[in-house]
Amino acid sequence: MASAPEQEAVQEGRGPSRPAAVLNGSRRTAAEAAQTPVWPGAPMPLGARFRVGPDGVAGTNFALWSGGAEAVELCLFSAEGAETRVPLTELTHEIWHGFVPGVLPGQRYGYRVHGRWDPWTGARWNPAKLLLDPYARAVDGDFGLPPEVYGHVRDWPQQHIADTVRDDRDSAPYVPKGVVVHDDAPDDEWIDDRRPKTPWADSVIYELHVRGFTRTHPGIPEELRGTYAGLAHPAAVEHLVKLGVTAVELLPVHQFAHEDHLLRRDLRNFWGYNSIGYFAPHAAYAASGTTGQQVGEFRRMVRALHAAGIEVILDVVYNHTAEAGELGPMLSMRGIDNRGYYRLQHDARRYADYTGCGNTLHVVQPHVLRLITDSLRYWVTEMGVDGFRFDLAAALARSMHDVDMLSPFLAVIAQDPVLRRVKLIAEPWDVGSGGYQVGAFPPLWTEWNDRYRNAVRDYWRGALPDVRDLGYRLSGSSDLYAWGGRRPYASVNFITAHDGFTLRDLVSYERKHNEANGEGNRDGTDDNRSWNCGAEGETDDENIRSLRRRQLRNLLTTLLLSTGVPMLLAGDELGRTQGGNNNAYCQDNEISWVDWGLLEDPGWRALFDLTSRLIALRHAHPVLRRRAFFSGRAHSADGLRDLAWFTDRGTEMTEGDWYAPAATLGMYLSGRDIPGRDARGAPVVDESFLAVLHAGGSPVSFVLPGPPWAERYEVVVDTSWEEQGEAPGVEHPAGTEITVPGRAVLLLRVV
């Protein structure tokens, strides 16, 4: 607890005086210190790196950056929890370092960092708190959040100044420890690994949660469910292969912590957007152990997915950490160098918060930028991953305050010989002023395109005033991305993601139902752009159920026929529901887990089969996955263009048609005018297609365009066929007036 002078100082409204280092009376004796020799070691690389020196002595080099610290103690823990403290006395360029002979892989460790306690100036050193190494390769244990893990007195009676009163209770018994690992993978671990290197234009992304995807899968042994090994199991891989996706985008797998407000409600952070260890695979997803075994298990998972032709993309959270705002816990960076790692306000007690999570990493600081890029390179070169999706990427692109597309972070990524070659996906916004940056990221980057999501949702619920926006979204969003050499695959098209309704809930609920989260249904967005088809939630009305299934087929077909990179949410192909919860971040239960029993229902099995067939169709036809934007201009004497738009009368859209209310839109894709060449230099030629989208509730007559567009058409996909009994394969002469059922998509091949 705080000393009496400190308490008086706080009550007077000024900062606490500089305290002496307090170690709870557990400082090592001189005799104990002498038993643990420390050699000078090296300041680079950062972290704990096991090695065998040239003299044959095995040990571990420890290196920790802390720009303002007065002293650093390395804390080594036995299997029984006994702590040995080893001072790191070497200091090179603000890096404290030392080599400890005899420290082998599996050793658990942490740091205590000494310095000033003066929150009024942003100084928050507190050696009573055991701190996790930001470079730890593995983490053993979980974060509970009792009062002892806070650097300040959490229950101080005057809450408005609680963060300024230092808490000197030891946190070591209550926090996980870093683990020394053998950094070099065994020679045979990657010898047969082949990265798929799927081109962006050919990619189909599948967003999944390691635990949620595998937790109830009947084909995965029970002891492997919910783990990296479970995702590597043939039963899990088989589903992905049958579906036809080319990449999995894993929700965060960096070591993360649970928030205090969730633990108080007996809930847990399920999504993982609360990182605290940027090099460590989250230990709770490991079946093999947590004292370094999780590293090898993760690598084996990557190798198994690669062998199936599936890339691994990580959703990464470098914009903030689990230490939250000034009233958050002291777990790692806050106690190492608060002012060095975090953006602080002019009032240095407070944190600049562009993330909505309490803090923002200070990415313009060289050592923070190095932390992030070192982490990214580690996951590529040593863990085998193929790309990253950056949560709230606009926060990383901020210079001092504003989002800057010439920021240090983006500049470093652009020139890095490793990182510029992997897949880079931005969530192109944050919660700060000017944070919405869809379409603004530079070449090399793709972006989650929420304007695609909104337009497609609005169209199929009948809320678009006209079809101008829909036309842009279906054809690659050239209004957003046709600059600076960017391509249509800069747009990651999605209708659903982890955050929000599942696809089934999108057609079953108009209001969020987040009561299980314990926040009075106040959390989660109210802007769902959903339509429940006539009843809120599950219903026995077969007409509504049939309409919902058709709407699911319409949404999936639209997504997989659109130009750009489609992204599916795991379980949408099975009709997974979260019961209307659109913010299931804290639901580690059946609400969030994929329900594999749905495959036993013929109706949901049919949805999976359609999704798989649409993906296969996309893979087979380059006209559906173009590498360049459409020109809309005629390239031959007959007037045929690479892209043309039609009204239901079979006439080309005029300027006025784009501004008029319309529920029906025809999109012609010419396979004769695909720019680019194949690997041997030959022109890329494909079949041509006409897609007809009709969001109206009643059937509509549609005249099939005649020459030069086509002589005949064959129905390839009809999302209404389940109800009408007319399977695809029917042919129609050009000029025929066909009937398009209410709320349906037809894809017709030119024959």
Coordinates of N, CA and C in Angstrom, one line a residue, residues 534-707:
G534 N -40.0 -11.2 -41.3 CA -41.3 -11.3 -40.8 C -41.5 -11.7 -39.4
A535 N -40.5 -12.2 -38.7 CA -40.6 -12.6 -37.3 C -39.2 -12.5 -36.7
E536 N -39.2 -12.0 -35.4 CA -38.0 -11.8 -34.7 C -37.5 -13.2 -34.1
G537 N -36.4 -13.7 -34.6 CA -35.8 -14.9 -34.1 C -36.3 -16.1 -34.7
E538 N -36.1 -17.2 -34.0 CA -36.5 -18.5 -34.6 C -38.0 -18.6 -34.6
T539 N -38.5 -19.3 -35.6 CA -39.9 -19.4 -35.8 C -40.3 -20.8 -36.4
D540 N -41.5 -21.2 -36.2 CA -42.0 -22.5 -36.8 C -42.7 -22.2 -38.2
D541 N -42.8 -21.0 -38.5 CA -43.5 -20.6 -39.8 C -42.7 -21.0 -41.0
E542 N -43.1 -22.0 -41.7 CA -42.3 -22.6 -42.8 C -42.1 -21.6 -43.9
N543 N -43.0 -20.7 -44.1 CA -42.8 -19.7 -45.2 C -41.7 -18.8 -44.9
I544 N -41.6 -18.4 -43.6 CA -40.5 -17.5 -43.2 C -39.2 -18.2 -43.2
R545 N -39.2 -19.4 -42.7 CA -38.0 -20.2 -42.8 C -37.5 -20.4 -44.2
S546 N -38.4 -20.7 -45.1 CA -38.0 -20.9 -46.5 C -37.4 -19.6 -47.1
L547 N -38.1 -18.4 -46.8 CA -37.6 -17.2 -47.3 C -36.2 -16.9 -46.7
R548 N -36.0 -17.2 -45.4 CA -34.7 -16.9 -44.8 C -33.6 -17.8 -45.5
R549 N -33.9 -19.0 -45.8 CA -32.9 -19.9 -46.5 C -32.6 -19.3 -47.9
R550 N -33.6 -18.8 -48.6 CA -33.4 -18.2 -49.9 C -32.5 -16.9 -49.7
Q551 N -32.8 -16.1 -48.7 CA -32.0 -14.9 -48.5 C -30.5 -15.3 -48.2
L552 N -30.3 -16.3 -47.5 CA -28.9 -16.8 -47.3 C -28.2 -17.1 -48.6
R553 N -29.0 -17.9 -49.4 CA -28.4 -18.2 -50.7 C -28.1 -17.0 -51.6
N554 N -29.0 -16.0 -51.5 CA -28.8 -14.8 -52.2 C -27.5 -14.0 -51.8
L555 N -27.4 -13.9 -50.5 CA -26.2 -13.2 -49.9 C -24.9 -13.9 -50.3
L556 N -24.9 -15.2 -50.1 CA -23.7 -15.9 -50.4 C -23.3 -15.9 -51.9
T557 N -24.3 -16.0 -52.7 CA -24.1 -16.0 -54.2 C -23.6 -14.6 -54.6
T558 N -24.2 -13.6 -54.0 CA -23.7 -12.2 -54.4 C -22.3 -12.0 -54.0
L559 N -21.9 -12.5 -52.8 CA -20.6 -12.3 -52.3 C -19.6 -13.1 -53.2
L560 N -19.9 -14.3 -53.6 CA -18.9 -15.1 -54.3 C -18.9 -14.8 -55.8
L561 N -19.8 -14.0 -56.3 CA -19.8 -13.6 -57.7 C -19.2 -12.2 -57.8
S562 N -19.0 -11.5 -56.7 CA -18.5 -10.1 -56.8 C -17.0 -10.1 -57.1
T563 N -16.5 -9.0 -57.8 CA -15.1 -8.8 -58.0 C -14.4 -8.3 -56.8
G564 N -13.3 -8.9 -56.4 CA -12.6 -8.6 -55.2 C -12.3 -9.9 -54.5
V565 N -11.9 -9.8 -53.2 CA -11.5 -11.0 -52.5 C -12.7 -11.3 -51.5
P566 N -13.4 -12.4 -51.7 CA -14.5 -12.7 -50.7 C -13.9 -13.2 -49.4
M567 N -14.6 -12.9 -48.3 CA -14.3 -13.4 -47.0 C -15.6 -14.0 -46.4
L568 N -15.5 -15.2 -46.0 CA -16.7 -15.9 -45.3 C -16.4 -15.9 -43.8
L569 N -17.4 -15.9 -43.0 CA -17.4 -16.1 -41.6 C -17.6 -17.6 -41.3
A570 N -16.8 -18.2 -40.5 CA -16.9 -19.6 -40.2 C -18.3 -20.0 -39.7
G571 N -18.9 -20.9 -40.3 CA -20.2 -21.4 -39.9 C -21.3 -20.8 -40.7
D572 N -21.1 -19.7 -41.5 CA -22.1 -19.2 -42.3 C -22.6 -20.1 -43.3
E573 N -21.7 -20.9 -43.8 CA -22.0 -21.9 -44.8 C -22.9 -23.1 -44.3
L574 N -23.0 -23.1 -43.0 CA -23.8 -24.1 -42.3 C -25.1 -23.6 -41.7
G575 N -25.3 -22.3 -41.7 CA -26.4 -21.6 -41.1 C -26.2 -21.5 -39.6
R576 N -25.0 -21.2 -39.2 CA -24.7 -21.0 -37.7 C -25.4 -19.8 -37.2
T577 N -26.0 -19.9 -36.0 CA -26.7 -18.8 -35.3 C -26.0 -18.5 -34.0
Q578 N -26.1 -17.2 -33.6 CA -25.6 -16.8 -32.2 C -26.9 -16.3 -31.4
G579 N -28.0 -16.7 -31.9 CA -29.3 -16.3 -31.2 C -29.5 -14.8 -31.2
G580 N -29.0 -14.1 -32.2 CA -29.2 -12.7 -32.2 C -28.1 -11.9 -31.5
N581 N -27.1 -12.5 -30.9 CA -26.0 -11.8 -30.2 C -25.1 -11.2 -31.3
N582 N -25.0 -9.9 -31.4 CA -24.1 -9.3 -32.4 C -22.8 -8.8 -31.8
N583 N -22.5 -9.3 -30.6 CA -21.2 -8.9 -30.0 C -20.8 -10.0 -29.0
A584 N -20.6 -11.2 -29.6 CA -20.3 -12.4 -28.7 C -18.9 -12.5 -28.3
Y585 N -18.2 -11.4 -28.1 CA -16.8 -11.4 -27.7 C -16.5 -12.1 -26.4
C586 N -17.5 -12.2 -25.6 CA -17.2 -12.8 -24.2 C -17.9 -14.1 -24.1
Q587 N -18.4 -14.7 -25.1 CA -19.2 -15.9 -25.1 C -18.4 -17.2 -25.5
D588 N -17.6 -17.8 -24.6 CA -16.9 -19.0 -24.9 C -17.8 -20.2 -24.6
N589 N -18.8 -20.4 -25.5 CA -19.8 -21.4 -25.2 C -20.5 -21.6 -26.6
E590 N -21.7 -22.3 -26.5 CA -22.4 -22.7 -27.7 C -22.8 -21.5 -28.5
I591 N -22.9 -20.3 -27.9 CA -23.3 -19.1 -28.7 C -22.3 -18.9 -29.8
S592 N -21.0 -19.1 -29.5 CA -19.9 -18.8 -30.4 C -19.3 -20.0 -31.1
W593 N -19.5 -21.1 -30.6 CA -18.9 -22.3 -31.2 C -19.6 -22.7 -32.5
V594 N -18.9 -23.2 -33.5 CA -19.6 -23.7 -34.7 C -20.3 -25.0 -34.3
D595 N -21.6 -25.0 -34.7 CA -22.5 -26.2 -34.5 C -22.4 -27.1 -35.7
W596 N -21.6 -28.2 -35.5 CA -21.4 -29.1 -36.6 C -22.5 -30.0 -36.8
G597 N -23.5 -30.1 -35.9 CA -24.7 -30.9 -36.0 C -25.6 -30.3 -37.2
L598 N -25.4 -29.1 -37.6 CA -26.2 -28.5 -38.6 C -26.0 -29.3 -39.9
L599 N -24.8 -29.9 -40.1 CA -24.6 -30.6 -41.4 C -25.5 -31.8 -41.5
E600 N -26.1 -32.3 -40.4 CA -27.0 -33.4 -40.5 C -28.4 -33.0 -41.0
D601 N -28.7 -31.7 -41.0 CA -29.9 -31.2 -41.5 C -29.8 -31.0 -43.0
P602 N -30.7 -31.6 -43.8 CA -30.6 -31.5 -45.3 C -30.6 -30.1 -45.8
G603 N -31.4 -29.2 -45.1 CA -31.5 -27.9 -45.6 C -30.2 -27.1 -45.4
W604 N -29.5 -27.3 -44.3 CA -28.2 -26.6 -44.0 C -27.1 -27.3 -44.8
R605 N -27.2 -28.6 -45.0 CA -26.2 -29.3 -45.8 C -26.3 -28.7 -47.3
A606 N -27.5 -28.4 -47.7 CA -27.7 -27.9 -49.1 C -27.0 -26.5 -49.2
L607 N -27.0 -25.7 -48.1 CA -26.4 -24.4 -48.1 C -24.9 -24.6 -48.2
F608 N -24.3 -25.6 -47.5 CA -22.9 -25.8 -47.6 C -22.5 -26.3 -49.0
D609 N -23.4 -27.1 -49.6 CA -23.1 -27.6 -51.0 C -23.1 -26.5 -52.0
L610 N -24.1 -25.5 -51.8 CA -24.1 -24.4 -52.7 C -22.9 -23.5 -52.6
T611 N -22.5 -23.3 -51.3 CA -21.3 -22.4 -51.1 C -20.1 -23.0 -51.7
S612 N -19.9 -24.3 -51.5 CA -18.8 -25.0 -52.1 C -18.8 -25.0 -53.6
R613 N -20.0 -25.1 -54.2 CA -20.1 -25.0 -55.7 C -19.8 -23.7 -56.2
L614 N -20.3 -22.6 -55.5 CA -20.0 -21.3 -55.9 C -18.5 -21.0 -55.8
I615 N -17.8 -21.4 -54.8 CA -16.4 -21.2 -54.7 C -15.6 -22.0 -55.8
A616 N -16.1 -23.2 -56.1 CA -15.5 -23.9 -57.2 C -15.7 -23.2 -58.5
L617 N -16.9 -22.6 -58.7 CA -17.1 -21.9 -59.9 C -16.2 -20.7 -60.0
R618 N -16.0 -20.0 -58.9 CA -15.1 -18.9 -58.9 C -13.7 -19.3 -59.2
H619 N -13.2 -20.4 -58.7 CA -11.9 -20.9 -59.0 C -11.7 -21.2 -60.5
A620 N -12.8 -21.7 -61.1 CA -12.7 -22.2 -62.4 C -12.8 -21.1 -63.5
H621 N -13.2 -19.9 -63.1 CA -13.5 -18.9 -64.1 C -12.8 -17.6 -63.7
P622 N -11.7 -17.2 -64.5 CA -11.0 -16.0 -64.2 C -11.8 -14.7 -64.3
V623 N -12.9 -14.8 -65.1 CA -13.7 -13.6 -65.2 C -14.4 -13.2 -63.9
L624 N -14.5 -14.2 -63.0 CA -15.0 -13.9 -61.7 C -14.0 -13.4 -60.7
R625 N -12.7 -13.4 -61.0 CA -11.7 -13.0 -60.1 C -10.6 -12.2 -60.9
R626 N -11.1 -11.2 -61.4 CA -10.2 -10.3 -62.3 C -9.1 -9.7 -61.5
R627 N -8.0 -9.5 -62.2 CA -6.8 -8.9 -61.7 C -6.7 -7.4 -62.0
A628 N -7.6 -6.9 -62.8 CA -7.7 -5.5 -63.2 C -9.1 -5.0 -63.2
F629 N -9.3 -3.7 -63.1 CA -10.6 -3.2 -63.1 C -11.2 -3.2 -64.5
F630 N -12.6 -3.3 -64.5 CA -13.3 -3.2 -65.8 C -13.1 -1.8 -66.4
S631 N -13.1 -1.8 -67.7 CA -13.1 -0.5 -68.3 C -14.4 0.0 -68.8
G632 N -15.3 -1.0 -69.1 CA -16.7 -0.6 -69.5 C -16.7 -0.1 -71.0
R633 N -15.6 -0.2 -71.7 CA -15.5 0.3 -73.0 C -15.5 -0.9 -74.0
A634 N -16.0 -0.6 -75.2 CA -16.0 -1.6 -76.3 C -14.6 -1.9 -76.8
H635 N -14.2 -3.2 -76.9 CA -12.9 -3.5 -77.3 C -12.9 -4.2 -78.7
S636 N -14.1 -4.3 -79.3 CA -14.2 -4.9 -80.6 C -15.2 -4.2 -81.4
A637 N -15.3 -4.5 -82.7 CA -16.2 -3.8 -83.6 C -17.7 -4.1 -83.3
D638 N -17.9 -5.2 -82.7 CA -19.3 -5.6 -82.4 C -19.9 -4.8 -81.2
G639 N -19.0 -4.1 -80.5 CA -19.5 -3.3 -79.4 C -19.6 -4.0 -78.1
L640 N -19.1 -5.2 -78.0 CA -19.0 -6.0 -76.8 C -18.1 -5.3 -75.8
R641 N -18.5 -5.2 -74.6 CA -17.6 -4.6 -73.5 C -17.3 -5.6 -72.5
D642 N -16.3 -5.3 -71.7 CA -15.9 -6.3 -70.6 C -17.0 -6.3 -69.5
L643 N -17.7 -5.2 -69.3 CA -18.7 -5.1 -68.3 C -19.9 -4.3 -68.8
A644 N -21.1 -4.8 -68.6 CA -22.3 -4.1 -69.1 C -23.4 -4.3 -68.1
W645 N -24.3 -3.3 -67.9 CA -25.3 -3.4 -66.9 C -26.7 -3.3 -67.7
F646 N -27.7 -4.1 -67.2 CA -28.9 -4.2 -67.9 C -30.1 -4.0 -66.9
T647 N -31.2 -3.4 -67.5 CA -32.4 -3.3 -66.8 C -33.2 -4.6 -67.0
D648 N -34.3 -4.7 -66.3 CA -35.2 -5.9 -66.5 C -35.8 -5.9 -67.9
R649 N -35.7 -4.8 -68.7 CA -36.2 -4.8 -70.1 C -35.2 -5.3 -71.1
G650 N -34.0 -5.7 -70.6 CA -33.0 -6.2 -71.4 C -32.2 -5.1 -72.1
T651 N -32.4 -3.9 -71.7 CA -31.7 -2.7 -72.3 C -30.6 -2.3 -71.4
E652 N -29.5 -1.7 -71.9 CA -28.4 -1.3 -71.1 C -28.9 -0.1 -70.2
M653 N -28.3 -0.1 -69.0 CA -28.6 1.0 -68.1 C -28.2 2.3 -68.6
T654 N -29.1 3.3 -68.5 CA -28.8 4.7 -68.8 C -28.4 5.4 -67.5
E655 N -28.0 6.7 -67.6 CA -27.6 7.5 -66.5 C -28.8 7.6 -65.6
G656 N -30.0 7.8 -66.1 CA -31.2 7.9 -65.3 C -31.6 6.7 -64.6
D657 N -31.3 5.5 -65.2 CA -31.6 4.2 -64.6 C -30.8 4.0 -63.3
W658 N -29.6 4.5 -63.3 CA -28.8 4.4 -62.1 C -29.4 5.1 -60.9
Y659 N -30.1 6.2 -61.2 CA -30.6 7.0 -60.1 C -32.0 6.7 -59.7
A660 N -32.7 5.8 -60.5 CA -34.1 5.5 -60.2 C -34.1 4.3 -59.3
P661 N -35.2 4.3 -58.5 CA -35.4 3.1 -57.6 C -35.5 1.8 -58.4
A662 N -34.8 0.8 -58.0 CA -34.8 -0.4 -58.8 C -34.5 -1.6 -57.9
A663 N -35.2 -2.7 -58.1 CA -34.9 -3.9 -57.3 C -34.2 -5.0 -58.1
T664 N -34.1 -4.7 -59.4 CA -33.5 -5.7 -60.3 C -32.3 -5.1 -61.1
L665 N -31.3 -5.9 -61.2 CA -30.1 -5.4 -61.9 C -29.4 -6.6 -62.6
G666 N -29.1 -6.4 -63.9 CA -28.4 -7.4 -64.6 C -26.9 -7.0 -64.8
M667 N -26.0 -7.9 -64.6 CA -24.6 -7.6 -64.7 C -23.9 -8.6 -65.7
Y668 N -23.4 -8.1 -66.8 CA -22.8 -8.9 -67.9 C -21.3 -8.9 -67.7
L669 N -20.7 -10.0 -67.6 CA -19.2 -10.2 -67.5 C -18.7 -10.9 -68.7
S670 N -17.9 -10.2 -69.4 CA -17.3 -10.8 -70.7 C -16.0 -11.5 -70.4
G671 N -16.0 -12.8 -70.8 CA -14.7 -13.5 -70.6 C -13.8 -13.3 -71.8
R672 N -14.2 -12.6 -72.8 CA -13.4 -12.3 -74.0 C -12.5 -11.1 -73.8
D673 N -12.7 -10.3 -72.8 CA -12.0 -9.1 -72.6 C -11.3 -9.0 -71.2
I674 N -10.6 -10.1 -70.9 CA -9.9 -10.1 -69.6 C -8.5 -9.6 -69.8
P675 N -8.1 -8.5 -69.2 CA -6.7 -8.0 -69.4 C -5.7 -9.0 -68.7
G676 N -4.5 -9.0 -69.2 CA -3.5 -9.8 -68.7 C -3.2 -11.0 -69.4
R677 N -2.2 -11.7 -69.1 CA -1.8 -13.0 -69.7 C -1.5 -14.0 -68.7
D678 N -1.5 -15.3 -69.1 CA -1.2 -16.4 -68.2 C 0.3 -16.5 -68.1
A679 N 0.8 -17.5 -67.4 CA 2.2 -17.7 -67.1 C 3.1 -17.8 -68.3
R680 N 2.5 -18.3 -69.4 CA 3.2 -18.5 -70.7 C 3.0 -17.4 -71.7
G681 N 2.3 -16.3 -71.2 CA 2.2 -15.1 -72.1 C 1.0 -15.2 -72.9
A682 N 0.1 -16.2 -72.9 CA -1.1 -16.3 -73.7 C -2.2 -15.5 -73.1
P683 N -3.0 -14.9 -73.9 CA -4.2 -14.1 -73.4 C -5.1 -15.0 -72.5
V684 N -5.6 -14.4 -71.5 CA -6.6 -15.1 -70.6 C -8.0 -15.0 -71.2
V685 N -8.6 -16.1 -71.5 CA -9.9 -16.1 -72.1 C -10.8 -17.0 -71.3
D686 N -12.0 -16.6 -71.1 CA -13.0 -17.3 -70.3 C -14.4 -17.3 -70.9
E687 N -15.3 -18.0 -70.4 CA -16.7 -17.9 -70.8 C -17.2 -16.6 -70.2
S688 N -18.4 -16.2 -70.8 CA -19.1 -15.0 -70.3 C -20.3 -15.3 -69.5
F689 N -20.7 -14.4 -68.6 CA -21.8 -14.7 -67.7 C -22.7 -13.5 -67.6
L690 N -24.0 -13.8 -67.3 CA -24.9 -12.7 -67.0 C -25.5 -13.1 -65.6
A691 N -25.3 -12.2 -64.7 CA -25.9 -12.3 -63.3 C -27.1 -11.4 -63.2
V692 N -28.2 -12.0 -62.8 CA -29.4 -11.2 -62.6 C -29.8 -11.2 -61.1
L693 N -29.8 -10.1 -60.5 CA -30.1 -9.9 -59.0 C -31.5 -9.3 -58.9
H694 N -32.4 -9.9 -58.2 CA -33.7 -9.3 -58.0 C -34.1 -9.4 -56.5
A695 N -34.1 -8.2 -55.9 CA -34.4 -8.1 -54.4 C -35.9 -7.9 -54.1
G696 N -36.7 -7.7 -55.2 CA -38.1 -7.4 -54.9 C -38.8 -8.7 -54.4
G697 N -39.9 -8.5 -53.7 CA -40.6 -9.6 -53.2 C -41.5 -10.4 -54.2
S698 N -41.8 -9.8 -55.3 CA -42.7 -10.4 -56.3 C -41.8 -10.8 -57.5
P699 N -42.3 -11.8 -58.3 CA -41.5 -12.2 -59.5 C -41.5 -11.0 -60.5
V700 N -40.5 -11.0 -61.3 CA -40.3 -10.0 -62.3 C -39.9 -10.6 -63.6
S701 N -40.4 -10.0 -64.7 CA -40.0 -10.5 -66.1 C -38.6 -9.8 -66.4
F702 N -37.7 -10.6 -67.0 CA -36.4 -10.1 -67.4 C -36.1 -10.6 -68.8
V703 N -35.8 -9.6 -69.6 CA -35.5 -9.9 -71.0 C -34.0 -10.2 -71.2
L704 N -33.6 -11.4 -71.6 CA -32.2 -11.7 -71.8 C -31.6 -11.0 -73.0
P705 N -30.6 -10.2 -72.8 CA -30.0 -9.4 -73.9 C -29.5 -10.3 -75.0
G706 N -29.8 -9.8 -76.2 CA -29.4 -10.5 -77.5 C -28.0 -10.1 -77.9
P707 N -27.7 -10.4 -79.2 CA -26.4 -10.1 -79.7 C -26.1 -8.6 -79.6

